[in-house]
Amino acid sequence: MKPISIIVAIAENNAIGKDNMLLWHLPNDLKRFKLITEGYKIIMGKNTYYSLPKRPLPKRTNVILTDVKDEQIDDCLMVYSIDDVIDKCDNEKENFIIGGASVYRQFLTIAQTLHITWVHANFEGDVFFPEIDSKIWIETDVEHHVKDEKHPYDYSFVTYKRKE
Ligand SMILES: NC(=O)c1ccc[n+]([C@@H]2O[C@H](COP(=O)([O-])OP(=O)(O)OC[C@H]3O[C@@H](n4cnc5c(N)ncnc54)[C@H](OP(=O)(O)O)[C@@H]3O)[C@@H](O)[C@H]2O)c1
Protein backbone atom coordinates (compact mmCIF):
# COMPACT_ATOMS: atom_id res chain seq x y z
CA MET A 1 0.00 0.00 0.00
CA LYS A 2 1.36 3.46 -0.87
CA PRO A 3 2.04 5.69 2.15
CA ILE A 4 -0.63 8.40 2.13
CA SER A 5 -1.00 10.98 4.92
CA ILE A 6 -3.41 13.81 5.54
CA ILE A 7 -2.10 17.12 6.89
CA VAL A 8 -4.66 19.67 8.11
CA ALA A 9 -5.35 22.35 10.71
CA ILE A 10 -8.77 21.99 12.38
CA ALA A 11 -10.75 24.17 14.79
CA GLU A 12 -12.48 22.72 17.88
CA ASN A 13 -15.78 22.77 15.94
CA ASN A 14 -14.08 21.02 12.97
CA ALA A 15 -14.08 24.15 10.77
CA ILE A 16 -11.12 24.30 8.37
CA GLY A 17 -11.90 27.24 6.06
CA LYS A 18 -14.28 29.95 4.88
CA ASP A 19 -14.65 31.74 1.53
CA ASN A 20 -11.83 29.56 0.16
CA MET A 21 -9.39 30.84 2.80
CA LEU A 22 -7.90 29.59 6.05
CA LEU A 23 -9.43 30.86 9.29
CA TRP A 24 -6.23 31.79 11.15
CA HIS A 25 -2.61 32.80 10.76
CA LEU A 26 -0.37 30.59 12.89
CA PRO A 27 3.28 30.96 11.82
CA ASN A 28 4.41 27.85 13.70
CA ASP A 29 1.80 25.76 11.89
CA LEU A 30 3.01 27.06 8.52
CA LYS A 31 6.61 26.26 9.54
CA ARG A 32 5.62 22.75 10.54
CA PHE A 33 3.68 22.26 7.29
CA LYS A 34 6.76 23.31 5.32
CA LEU A 35 9.09 21.09 7.37
CA ILE A 36 6.88 18.01 6.99
CA THR A 37 5.99 18.39 3.29
CA GLU A 38 9.13 19.74 1.61
CA GLY A 39 10.60 17.17 -0.75
CA TYR A 40 7.34 15.23 -1.07
CA LYS A 41 4.26 15.13 -3.27
CA ILE A 42 1.43 17.34 -2.02
CA ILE A 43 -2.04 16.52 -3.35
CA MET A 44 -4.83 19.09 -3.34
CA GLY A 45 -8.17 20.02 -4.89
CA LYS A 46 -8.27 22.87 -7.35
CA ASN A 47 -9.94 25.27 -4.88
CA THR A 48 -7.12 24.80 -2.39
CA TYR A 49 -4.54 25.33 -5.13
CA TYR A 50 -6.07 28.70 -6.01
CA SER A 51 -6.25 29.64 -2.31
CA LEU A 52 -2.47 29.42 -1.93
CA PRO A 53 -0.81 32.84 -1.65
CA LYS A 54 2.26 31.49 -3.47
CA ARG A 55 1.71 28.74 -6.05
CA PRO A 56 2.86 26.20 -6.82
CA LEU A 57 4.37 25.65 -3.37
CA PRO A 58 8.14 25.41 -3.85
CA LYS A 59 10.34 22.33 -3.27
CA ARG A 60 7.34 19.99 -3.52
CA THR A 61 5.54 18.30 -6.42
CA ASN A 62 2.14 20.04 -6.52
CA VAL A 63 -0.49 17.51 -7.59
CA ILE A 64 -3.86 19.10 -8.49
CA LEU A 65 -7.20 17.23 -8.65
CA THR A 66 -9.78 18.45 -11.16
CA ASP A 67 -12.71 17.02 -13.09
CA VAL A 68 -11.92 19.29 -16.00
CA LYS A 69 -10.45 16.87 -18.52
CA ASP A 70 -7.09 17.85 -19.96
CA GLU A 71 -6.80 20.97 -17.81
CA GLN A 72 -3.15 21.86 -17.19
CA ILE A 73 -1.64 24.23 -14.62
CA ASP A 74 1.98 25.28 -15.13
CA ASP A 75 4.55 23.33 -13.11
CA CYS A 76 1.90 21.07 -11.53
CA LEU A 77 1.04 17.42 -11.97
CA MET A 78 -2.65 17.16 -12.91
CA VAL A 79 -4.85 14.25 -11.77
CA TYR A 80 -8.48 13.57 -12.64
CA SER A 81 -9.73 10.97 -10.12
CA ILE A 82 -8.86 9.35 -6.79
CA ASP A 83 -7.47 6.30 -8.62
CA ASP A 84 -5.33 8.63 -10.70
CA VAL A 85 -3.96 10.23 -7.48
CA ILE A 86 -3.08 6.82 -6.04
CA ASP A 87 -1.46 5.79 -9.31
CA LYS A 88 0.76 8.91 -9.25
CA CYS A 89 1.68 8.61 -5.53
CA ASP A 90 5.21 7.55 -4.60
CA ASN A 91 5.70 3.98 -3.44
CA GLU A 92 8.40 4.52 -0.82
CA LYS A 93 8.01 8.17 0.23
CA GLU A 94 5.05 9.64 2.13
CA ASN A 95 2.45 11.42 -0.04
CA PHE A 96 0.56 14.30 1.59
CA ILE A 97 -3.11 15.16 1.09
CA ILE A 98 -3.21 18.90 1.85
CA GLY A 99 -6.91 19.68 1.27
CA GLY A 100 -9.41 20.98 0.93
CA ALA A 101 -12.56 19.68 2.52
CA SER A 102 -13.78 17.61 -0.44
CA VAL A 103 -10.39 15.94 -0.90
CA TYR A 104 -9.94 15.23 2.83
CA ARG A 105 -13.37 13.54 2.86
CA GLN A 106 -12.40 11.26 -0.01
CA PHE A 107 -9.01 10.31 1.48
CA LEU A 108 -9.94 9.81 5.14
CA THR A 109 -10.79 6.17 4.43
CA ILE A 110 -7.54 5.67 2.48
CA ALA A 111 -4.86 7.53 4.49
CA GLN A 112 -2.78 5.70 7.09
CA THR A 113 -1.54 8.77 9.00
CA LEU A 114 -3.11 12.10 10.04
CA HIS A 115 -0.93 15.11 10.92
CA ILE A 116 -3.44 17.37 12.66
CA THR A 117 -2.98 20.84 14.07
CA TRP A 118 -5.85 21.33 16.53
CA VAL A 119 -6.60 25.04 16.89
CA HIS A 120 -8.23 25.38 20.30
CA ALA A 121 -11.03 27.82 19.41
CA ASN A 122 -14.33 27.77 17.52
CA PHE A 123 -14.62 29.48 14.13
CA GLU A 124 -17.40 30.28 11.72
CA GLY A 125 -16.48 28.19 8.69
CA ASP A 126 -18.11 26.97 5.51
CA VAL A 127 -15.98 23.81 5.18
CA PHE A 128 -15.35 21.21 7.88
CA PHE A 129 -13.15 18.16 8.54
CA PRO A 130 -15.04 14.92 9.32
CA GLU A 131 -15.01 13.50 12.87
CA ILE A 132 -11.85 11.56 13.70
CA ASP A 133 -13.20 8.25 14.97
CA SER A 134 -11.20 6.91 17.95
CA LYS A 135 -12.26 3.38 16.99
CA ILE A 136 -10.21 3.81 13.79
CA TRP A 137 -7.42 6.25 14.74
CA ILE A 138 -4.92 6.17 17.60
CA GLU A 139 -2.89 9.20 18.76
CA THR A 140 0.82 8.45 18.49
CA ASP A 141 2.30 11.89 19.16
CA VAL A 142 1.00 15.04 20.89
CA GLU A 143 2.66 18.43 21.31
CA HIS A 144 0.73 21.27 23.02
CA HIS A 145 1.49 24.98 22.57
CA VAL A 146 0.01 27.92 24.42
CA LYS A 147 -0.92 31.16 22.70
CA ASP A 148 1.67 33.94 22.46
CA GLU A 149 2.08 37.30 20.73
CA LYS A 150 2.27 35.63 17.27
CA HIS A 151 -0.31 32.89 17.92
CA PRO A 152 -3.69 34.15 19.20
CA TYR A 153 -4.95 30.62 20.08
CA ASP A 154 -3.59 27.60 21.90
CA TYR A 155 -2.85 24.82 19.42
CA SER A 156 -1.65 21.21 19.44
CA PHE A 157 0.21 19.12 16.90
CA VAL A 158 -1.23 15.59 17.03
CA THR A 159 -0.27 12.60 14.90
CA TYR A 160 -2.75 9.75 14.46
CA LYS A 161 -2.15 6.33 12.93
CA ARG A 162 -4.79 4.01 11.56
CA LYS A 163 -5.30 1.07 13.94
CA GLU A 164 -4.33 -2.33 12.52
N1 LIG B 1 -7.32 24.14 7.52
C1 LIG B 1 -6.59 23.51 6.60
O1 LIG B 1 -5.58 22.86 6.94
C2 LIG B 1 -6.95 23.58 5.15
C3 LIG B 1 -6.13 22.99 4.19
C4 LIG B 1 -6.51 23.07 2.85
C5 LIG B 1 -7.66 23.75 2.48
N2 LIG B 1 -8.42 24.33 3.45
C6 LIG B 1 -9.64 25.07 3.09
O2 LIG B 1 -10.53 24.20 2.39
C7 LIG B 1 -11.33 25.01 1.52
C8 LIG B 1 -11.33 24.41 0.14
O3 LIG B 1 -11.97 23.13 0.16
P1 LIG B 1 -13.06 22.70 -0.94
O4 LIG B 1 -13.70 21.44 -0.50
O5 LIG B 1 -13.92 23.89 -1.21
O6 LIG B 1 -12.19 22.51 -2.26
P2 LIG B 1 -10.97 21.54 -2.66
O7 LIG B 1 -11.19 20.20 -2.06
O8 LIG B 1 -9.69 22.22 -2.42
O9 LIG B 1 -11.15 21.48 -4.26
C9 LIG B 1 -12.34 20.99 -4.81
C10 LIG B 1 -12.11 20.72 -6.29
O10 LIG B 1 -11.13 19.69 -6.44
C11 LIG B 1 -11.47 18.88 -7.54
N3 LIG B 1 -11.76 17.52 -7.09
C12 LIG B 1 -12.03 17.10 -5.81
N4 LIG B 1 -12.21 15.75 -5.79
C13 LIG B 1 -12.05 15.31 -7.07
C14 LIG B 1 -12.10 14.03 -7.68
N5 LIG B 1 -12.34 12.91 -6.98
N6 LIG B 1 -11.88 13.95 -9.01
C15 LIG B 1 -11.62 15.06 -9.75
N7 LIG B 1 -11.54 16.32 -9.22
C16 LIG B 1 -11.76 16.43 -7.90
C17 LIG B 1 -12.69 19.53 -8.20
O11 LIG B 1 -12.14 20.50 -9.09
P3 LIG B 1 -12.90 20.99 -10.45
O12 LIG B 1 -13.98 21.92 -9.96
O13 LIG B 1 -11.84 21.65 -11.25
O14 LIG B 1 -13.44 19.75 -11.11
C18 LIG B 1 -13.34 20.23 -7.01
O15 LIG B 1 -14.20 21.28 -7.39
C19 LIG B 1 -10.77 26.44 1.61
O16 LIG B 1 -11.51 27.21 2.53
C20 LIG B 1 -9.37 26.21 2.13
O17 LIG B 1 -8.85 27.35 2.80
C21 LIG B 1 -8.10 24.25 4.77
Tab-separated table of C-alpha atoms and ligand atoms in Angstrom:
chain	number	residue	atom	x	y	z
A	1	MET	CA	0.000	0.000	0.000
A	2	LYS	CA	1.357	3.458	-0.872
A	3	PRO	CA	2.044	5.685	2.152
A	4	ILE	CA	-0.628	8.402	2.134
A	5	SER	CA	-0.999	10.980	4.917
A	6	ILE	CA	-3.411	13.813	5.541
A	7	ILE	CA	-2.104	17.116	6.894
A	8	VAL	CA	-4.662	19.670	8.105
A	9	ALA	CA	-5.347	22.349	10.711
A	10	ILE	CA	-8.775	21.988	12.377
A	11	ALA	CA	-10.747	24.170	14.791
A	12	GLU	CA	-12.476	22.724	17.880
A	13	ASN	CA	-15.776	22.774	15.937
A	14	ASN	CA	-14.078	21.015	12.971
A	15	ALA	CA	-14.079	24.155	10.767
A	16	ILE	CA	-11.120	24.302	8.366
A	17	GLY	CA	-11.901	27.244	6.064
A	18	LYS	CA	-14.282	29.948	4.875
A	19	ASP	CA	-14.646	31.741	1.529
A	20	ASN	CA	-11.825	29.557	0.163
A	21	MET	CA	-9.393	30.844	2.801
A	22	LEU	CA	-7.896	29.591	6.048
A	23	LEU	CA	-9.431	30.857	9.294
A	24	TRP	CA	-6.231	31.788	11.152
A	25	HIS	CA	-2.613	32.797	10.760
A	26	LEU	CA	-0.366	30.585	12.886
A	27	PRO	CA	3.280	30.958	11.816
A	28	ASN	CA	4.407	27.849	13.702
A	29	ASP	CA	1.798	25.765	11.893
A	30	LEU	CA	3.010	27.061	8.522
A	31	LYS	CA	6.606	26.262	9.538
A	32	ARG	CA	5.618	22.747	10.542
A	33	PHE	CA	3.679	22.255	7.292
A	34	LYS	CA	6.764	23.306	5.322
A	35	LEU	CA	9.090	21.091	7.371
A	36	ILE	CA	6.878	18.013	6.987
A	37	THR	CA	5.989	18.393	3.292
A	38	GLU	CA	9.132	19.743	1.608
A	39	GLY	CA	10.604	17.169	-0.750
A	40	TYR	CA	7.336	15.226	-1.068
A	41	LYS	CA	4.257	15.129	-3.269
A	42	ILE	CA	1.431	17.343	-2.022
A	43	ILE	CA	-2.036	16.523	-3.351
A	44	MET	CA	-4.830	19.092	-3.344
A	45	GLY	CA	-8.172	20.016	-4.892
A	46	LYS	CA	-8.271	22.874	-7.348
A	47	ASN	CA	-9.935	25.275	-4.883
A	48	THR	CA	-7.118	24.801	-2.393
A	49	TYR	CA	-4.539	25.328	-5.127
A	50	TYR	CA	-6.069	28.697	-6.010
A	51	SER	CA	-6.250	29.639	-2.308
A	52	LEU	CA	-2.467	29.417	-1.931
A	53	PRO	CA	-0.807	32.838	-1.650
A	54	LYS	CA	2.263	31.485	-3.465
A	55	ARG	CA	1.706	28.742	-6.052
A	56	PRO	CA	2.859	26.201	-6.822
A	57	LEU	CA	4.366	25.647	-3.368
A	58	PRO	CA	8.138	25.412	-3.853
A	59	LYS	CA	10.343	22.335	-3.275
A	60	ARG	CA	7.335	19.986	-3.522
A	61	THR	CA	5.542	18.296	-6.421
A	62	ASN	CA	2.143	20.042	-6.516
A	63	VAL	CA	-0.493	17.511	-7.590
A	64	ILE	CA	-3.860	19.095	-8.487
A	65	LEU	CA	-7.196	17.234	-8.649
A	66	THR	CA	-9.780	18.454	-11.157
A	67	ASP	CA	-12.711	17.022	-13.086
A	68	VAL	CA	-11.925	19.290	-16.003
A	69	LYS	CA	-10.449	16.875	-18.523
A	70	ASP	CA	-7.094	17.848	-19.964
A	71	GLU	CA	-6.803	20.974	-17.811
A	72	GLN	CA	-3.149	21.862	-17.186
A	73	ILE	CA	-1.640	24.234	-14.624
A	74	ASP	CA	1.980	25.278	-15.127
A	75	ASP	CA	4.553	23.332	-13.111
A	76	CYS	CA	1.902	21.066	-11.531
A	77	LEU	CA	1.039	17.418	-11.975
A	78	MET	CA	-2.645	17.157	-12.908
A	79	VAL	CA	-4.850	14.247	-11.774
A	80	TYR	CA	-8.484	13.573	-12.638
A	81	SER	CA	-9.726	10.973	-10.122
A	82	ILE	CA	-8.857	9.355	-6.786
A	83	ASP	CA	-7.473	6.303	-8.624
A	84	ASP	CA	-5.330	8.626	-10.703
A	85	VAL	CA	-3.955	10.227	-7.484
A	86	ILE	CA	-3.081	6.819	-6.044
A	87	ASP	CA	-1.462	5.786	-9.313
A	88	LYS	CA	0.764	8.915	-9.248
A	89	CYS	CA	1.681	8.611	-5.531
A	90	ASP	CA	5.212	7.550	-4.605
A	91	ASN	CA	5.696	3.978	-3.440
A	92	GLU	CA	8.395	4.521	-0.825
A	93	LYS	CA	8.013	8.168	0.231
A	94	GLU	CA	5.054	9.638	2.128
A	95	ASN	CA	2.448	11.422	-0.040
A	96	PHE	CA	0.555	14.302	1.594
A	97	ILE	CA	-3.107	15.165	1.088
A	98	ILE	CA	-3.214	18.904	1.853
A	99	GLY	CA	-6.909	19.681	1.270
A	100	GLY	CA	-9.412	20.979	0.928
A	101	ALA	CA	-12.562	19.676	2.522
A	102	SER	CA	-13.775	17.606	-0.441
A	103	VAL	CA	-10.394	15.942	-0.901
A	104	TYR	CA	-9.943	15.234	2.827
A	105	ARG	CA	-13.370	13.540	2.864
A	106	GLN	CA	-12.397	11.260	-0.013
A	107	PHE	CA	-9.013	10.311	1.480
A	108	LEU	CA	-9.942	9.813	5.136
A	109	THR	CA	-10.791	6.171	4.434
A	110	ILE	CA	-7.543	5.668	2.476
A	111	ALA	CA	-4.859	7.530	4.487
A	112	GLN	CA	-2.784	5.699	7.091
A	113	THR	CA	-1.545	8.770	8.996
A	114	LEU	CA	-3.107	12.102	10.037
A	115	HIS	CA	-0.935	15.106	10.916
A	116	ILE	CA	-3.435	17.369	12.658
A	117	THR	CA	-2.977	20.841	14.072
A	118	TRP	CA	-5.847	21.333	16.528
A	119	VAL	CA	-6.601	25.039	16.892
A	120	HIS	CA	-8.231	25.381	20.300
A	121	ALA	CA	-11.026	27.818	19.411
A	122	ASN	CA	-14.325	27.766	17.519
A	123	PHE	CA	-14.623	29.481	14.130
A	124	GLU	CA	-17.399	30.281	11.725
A	125	GLY	CA	-16.484	28.188	8.691
A	126	ASP	CA	-18.109	26.971	5.505
A	127	VAL	CA	-15.982	23.810	5.177
A	128	PHE	CA	-15.345	21.211	7.876
A	129	PHE	CA	-13.154	18.165	8.535
A	130	PRO	CA	-15.035	14.919	9.320
A	131	GLU	CA	-15.015	13.500	12.871
A	132	ILE	CA	-11.851	11.558	13.705
A	133	ASP	CA	-13.195	8.247	14.972
A	134	SER	CA	-11.200	6.911	17.946
A	135	LYS	CA	-12.260	3.384	16.986
A	136	ILE	CA	-10.208	3.812	13.786
A	137	TRP	CA	-7.422	6.252	14.744
A	138	ILE	CA	-4.917	6.175	17.602
A	139	GLU	CA	-2.889	9.200	18.756
A	140	THR	CA	0.821	8.453	18.492
A	141	ASP	CA	2.300	11.889	19.164
A	142	VAL	CA	1.000	15.044	20.886
A	143	GLU	CA	2.657	18.434	21.312
A	144	HIS	CA	0.735	21.270	23.020
A	145	HIS	CA	1.487	24.976	22.567
A	146	VAL	CA	0.007	27.919	24.415
A	147	LYS	CA	-0.916	31.162	22.700
A	148	ASP	CA	1.672	33.935	22.465
A	149	GLU	CA	2.081	37.295	20.734
A	150	LYS	CA	2.273	35.627	17.273
A	151	HIS	CA	-0.309	32.893	17.924
A	152	PRO	CA	-3.686	34.147	19.199
A	153	TYR	CA	-4.948	30.624	20.080
A	154	ASP	CA	-3.594	27.597	21.900
A	155	TYR	CA	-2.850	24.822	19.416
A	156	SER	CA	-1.649	21.208	19.438
A	157	PHE	CA	0.213	19.116	16.899
A	158	VAL	CA	-1.230	15.591	17.025
A	159	THR	CA	-0.273	12.602	14.904
A	160	TYR	CA	-2.749	9.753	14.461
A	161	LYS	CA	-2.147	6.329	12.929
A	162	ARG	CA	-4.794	4.010	11.562
A	163	LYS	CA	-5.303	1.070	13.941
A	164	GLU	CA	-4.331	-2.329	12.523
B	1	LIG	N1	-7.323	24.136	7.515
B	1	LIG	C1	-6.587	23.515	6.605
B	1	LIG	O1	-5.582	22.862	6.942
B	1	LIG	C2	-6.953	23.584	5.148
B	1	LIG	C3	-6.132	22.989	4.190
B	1	LIG	C4	-6.507	23.072	2.847
B	1	LIG	C5	-7.662	23.754	2.480
B	1	LIG	N2	-8.421	24.331	3.448
B	1	LIG	C6	-9.636	25.072	3.090
B	1	LIG	O2	-10.529	24.202	2.391
B	1	LIG	C7	-11.335	25.014	1.519
B	1	LIG	C8	-11.330	24.414	0.136
B	1	LIG	O3	-11.967	23.128	0.160
B	1	LIG	P1	-13.063	22.701	-0.943
B	1	LIG	O4	-13.696	21.440	-0.498
B	1	LIG	O5	-13.922	23.893	-1.206
B	1	LIG	O6	-12.191	22.511	-2.256
B	1	LIG	P2	-10.972	21.537	-2.664
B	1	LIG	O7	-11.193	20.198	-2.058
B	1	LIG	O8	-9.686	22.222	-2.419
B	1	LIG	O9	-11.154	21.482	-4.255
B	1	LIG	C9	-12.343	20.991	-4.805
B	1	LIG	C10	-12.107	20.720	-6.286
B	1	LIG	O10	-11.132	19.686	-6.441
B	1	LIG	C11	-11.471	18.880	-7.544
B	1	LIG	N3	-11.760	17.520	-7.086
B	1	LIG	C12	-12.029	17.096	-5.808
B	1	LIG	N4	-12.208	15.754	-5.786
B	1	LIG	C13	-12.050	15.312	-7.069
B	1	LIG	C14	-12.099	14.025	-7.680
B	1	LIG	N5	-12.343	12.906	-6.980
B	1	LIG	N6	-11.884	13.954	-9.010
B	1	LIG	C15	-11.617	15.063	-9.745
B	1	LIG	N7	-11.541	16.323	-9.217
B	1	LIG	C16	-11.757	16.428	-7.898
B	1	LIG	C17	-12.688	19.530	-8.202
B	1	LIG	O11	-12.142	20.499	-9.089
B	1	LIG	P3	-12.896	20.993	-10.452
B	1	LIG	O12	-13.982	21.916	-9.962
B	1	LIG	O13	-11.840	21.654	-11.254
B	1	LIG	O14	-13.443	19.750	-11.115
B	1	LIG	C18	-13.340	20.228	-7.015
B	1	LIG	O15	-14.203	21.284	-7.391
B	1	LIG	C19	-10.768	26.439	1.606
B	1	LIG	O16	-11.509	27.209	2.534
B	1	LIG	C20	-9.367	26.210	2.134
B	1	LIG	O17	-8.850	27.348	2.803
B	1	LIG	C21	-8.099	24.253	4.765
